[in-house]
CSV table of C-alpha atoms in Angstrom, one decimal:
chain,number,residue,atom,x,y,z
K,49,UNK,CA,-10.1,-3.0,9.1
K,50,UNK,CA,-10.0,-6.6,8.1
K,51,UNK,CA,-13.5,-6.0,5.3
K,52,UNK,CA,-11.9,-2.5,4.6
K,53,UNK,CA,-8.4,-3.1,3.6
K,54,UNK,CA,-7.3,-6.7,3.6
K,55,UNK,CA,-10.6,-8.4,1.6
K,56,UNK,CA,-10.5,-5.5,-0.8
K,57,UNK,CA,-6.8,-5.1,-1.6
K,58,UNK,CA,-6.2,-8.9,-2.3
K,59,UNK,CA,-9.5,-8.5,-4.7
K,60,UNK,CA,-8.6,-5.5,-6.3
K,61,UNK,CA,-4.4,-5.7,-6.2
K,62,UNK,CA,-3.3,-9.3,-6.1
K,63,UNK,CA,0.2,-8.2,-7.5
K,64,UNK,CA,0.8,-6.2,-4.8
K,65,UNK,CA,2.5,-7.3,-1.8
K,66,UNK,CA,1.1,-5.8,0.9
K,67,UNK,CA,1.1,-6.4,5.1
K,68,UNK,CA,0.1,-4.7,8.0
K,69,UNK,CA,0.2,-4.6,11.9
K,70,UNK,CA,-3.2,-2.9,13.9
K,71,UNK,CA,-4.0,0.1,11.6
K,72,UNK,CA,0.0,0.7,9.8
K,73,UNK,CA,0.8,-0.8,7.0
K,74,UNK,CA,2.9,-1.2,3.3
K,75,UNK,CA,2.1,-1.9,-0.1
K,76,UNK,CA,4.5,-2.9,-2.6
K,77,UNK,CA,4.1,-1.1,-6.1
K,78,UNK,CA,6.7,-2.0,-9.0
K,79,UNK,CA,6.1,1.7,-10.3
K,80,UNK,CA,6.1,5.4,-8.6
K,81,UNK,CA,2.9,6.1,-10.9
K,82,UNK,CA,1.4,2.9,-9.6
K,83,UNK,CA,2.5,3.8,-6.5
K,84,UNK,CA,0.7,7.1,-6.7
K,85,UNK,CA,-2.8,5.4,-8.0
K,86,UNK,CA,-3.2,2.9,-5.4
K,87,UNK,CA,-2.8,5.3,-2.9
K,88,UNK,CA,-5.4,7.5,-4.6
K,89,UNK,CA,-8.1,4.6,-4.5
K,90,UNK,CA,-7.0,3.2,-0.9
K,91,UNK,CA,-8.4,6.9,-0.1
K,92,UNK,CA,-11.4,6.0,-1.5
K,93,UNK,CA,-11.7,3.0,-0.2
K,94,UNK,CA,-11.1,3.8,3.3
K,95,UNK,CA,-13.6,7.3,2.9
K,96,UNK,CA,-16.3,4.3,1.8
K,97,UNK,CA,-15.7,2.6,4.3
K,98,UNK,CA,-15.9,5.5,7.1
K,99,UNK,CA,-12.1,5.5,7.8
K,100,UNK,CA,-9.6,7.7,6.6
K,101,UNK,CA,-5.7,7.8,6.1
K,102,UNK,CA,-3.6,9.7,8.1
K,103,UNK,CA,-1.6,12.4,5.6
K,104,UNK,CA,1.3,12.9,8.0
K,105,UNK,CA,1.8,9.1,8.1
K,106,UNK,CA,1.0,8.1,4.6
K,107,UNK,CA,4.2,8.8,1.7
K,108,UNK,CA,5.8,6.4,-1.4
K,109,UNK,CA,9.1,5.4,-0.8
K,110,UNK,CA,11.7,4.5,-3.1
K,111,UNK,CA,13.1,1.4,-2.2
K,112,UNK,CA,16.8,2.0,-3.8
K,113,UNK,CA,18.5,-1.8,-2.2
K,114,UNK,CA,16.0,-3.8,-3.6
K,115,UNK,CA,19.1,-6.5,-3.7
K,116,UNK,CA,19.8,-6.7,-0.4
K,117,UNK,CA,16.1,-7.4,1.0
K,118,UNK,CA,15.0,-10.6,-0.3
K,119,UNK,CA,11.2,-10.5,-0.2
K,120,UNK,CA,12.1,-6.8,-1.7
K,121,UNK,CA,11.2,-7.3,-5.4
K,122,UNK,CA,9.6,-3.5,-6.2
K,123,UNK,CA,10.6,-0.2,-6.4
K,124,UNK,CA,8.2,1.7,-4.5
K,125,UNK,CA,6.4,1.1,-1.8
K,126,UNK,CA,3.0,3.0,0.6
K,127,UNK,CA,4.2,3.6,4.2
């Protein structure tokens, strides 16, 4: 996981906040679209790397207090 997910993402995506515990995880996006493409590519990451994400726990949420969460600077973020 570490090679497939955590090397790549800071190479590729190092404006996106990102953080994870075993095999769940979030990514920060500033846009739904970009939201939308990350999660399109992570697929394709994780299919080249032999892994794949689980649909029923994969969706873009809008994060509507960004205000009240500190560290929460974006709009959407990949549960």
């Amino acid at each position: 996981m570490y090679y497939a997910f955590d090397t790549w993402i800071s190479r590729k995506y190092p404006q996106n906040p990102w953080a994870h515990y075993a095999d769940d995880g979030v990514i920060h996006c500033r846009k739904e679209q970009e939201a939308f493409n990350l999660l399109e590519y992570l697929k394709k990451r994780m299919v080249e790397c032999g892994l794949k994400i689980h649909p029923d726990k994969t969706k873009i949420v809008y994060c509507r207090s960004a205000s009240s969460i500190q560290t929460c600077y974006t709009e959407y973020i990949i549960i």
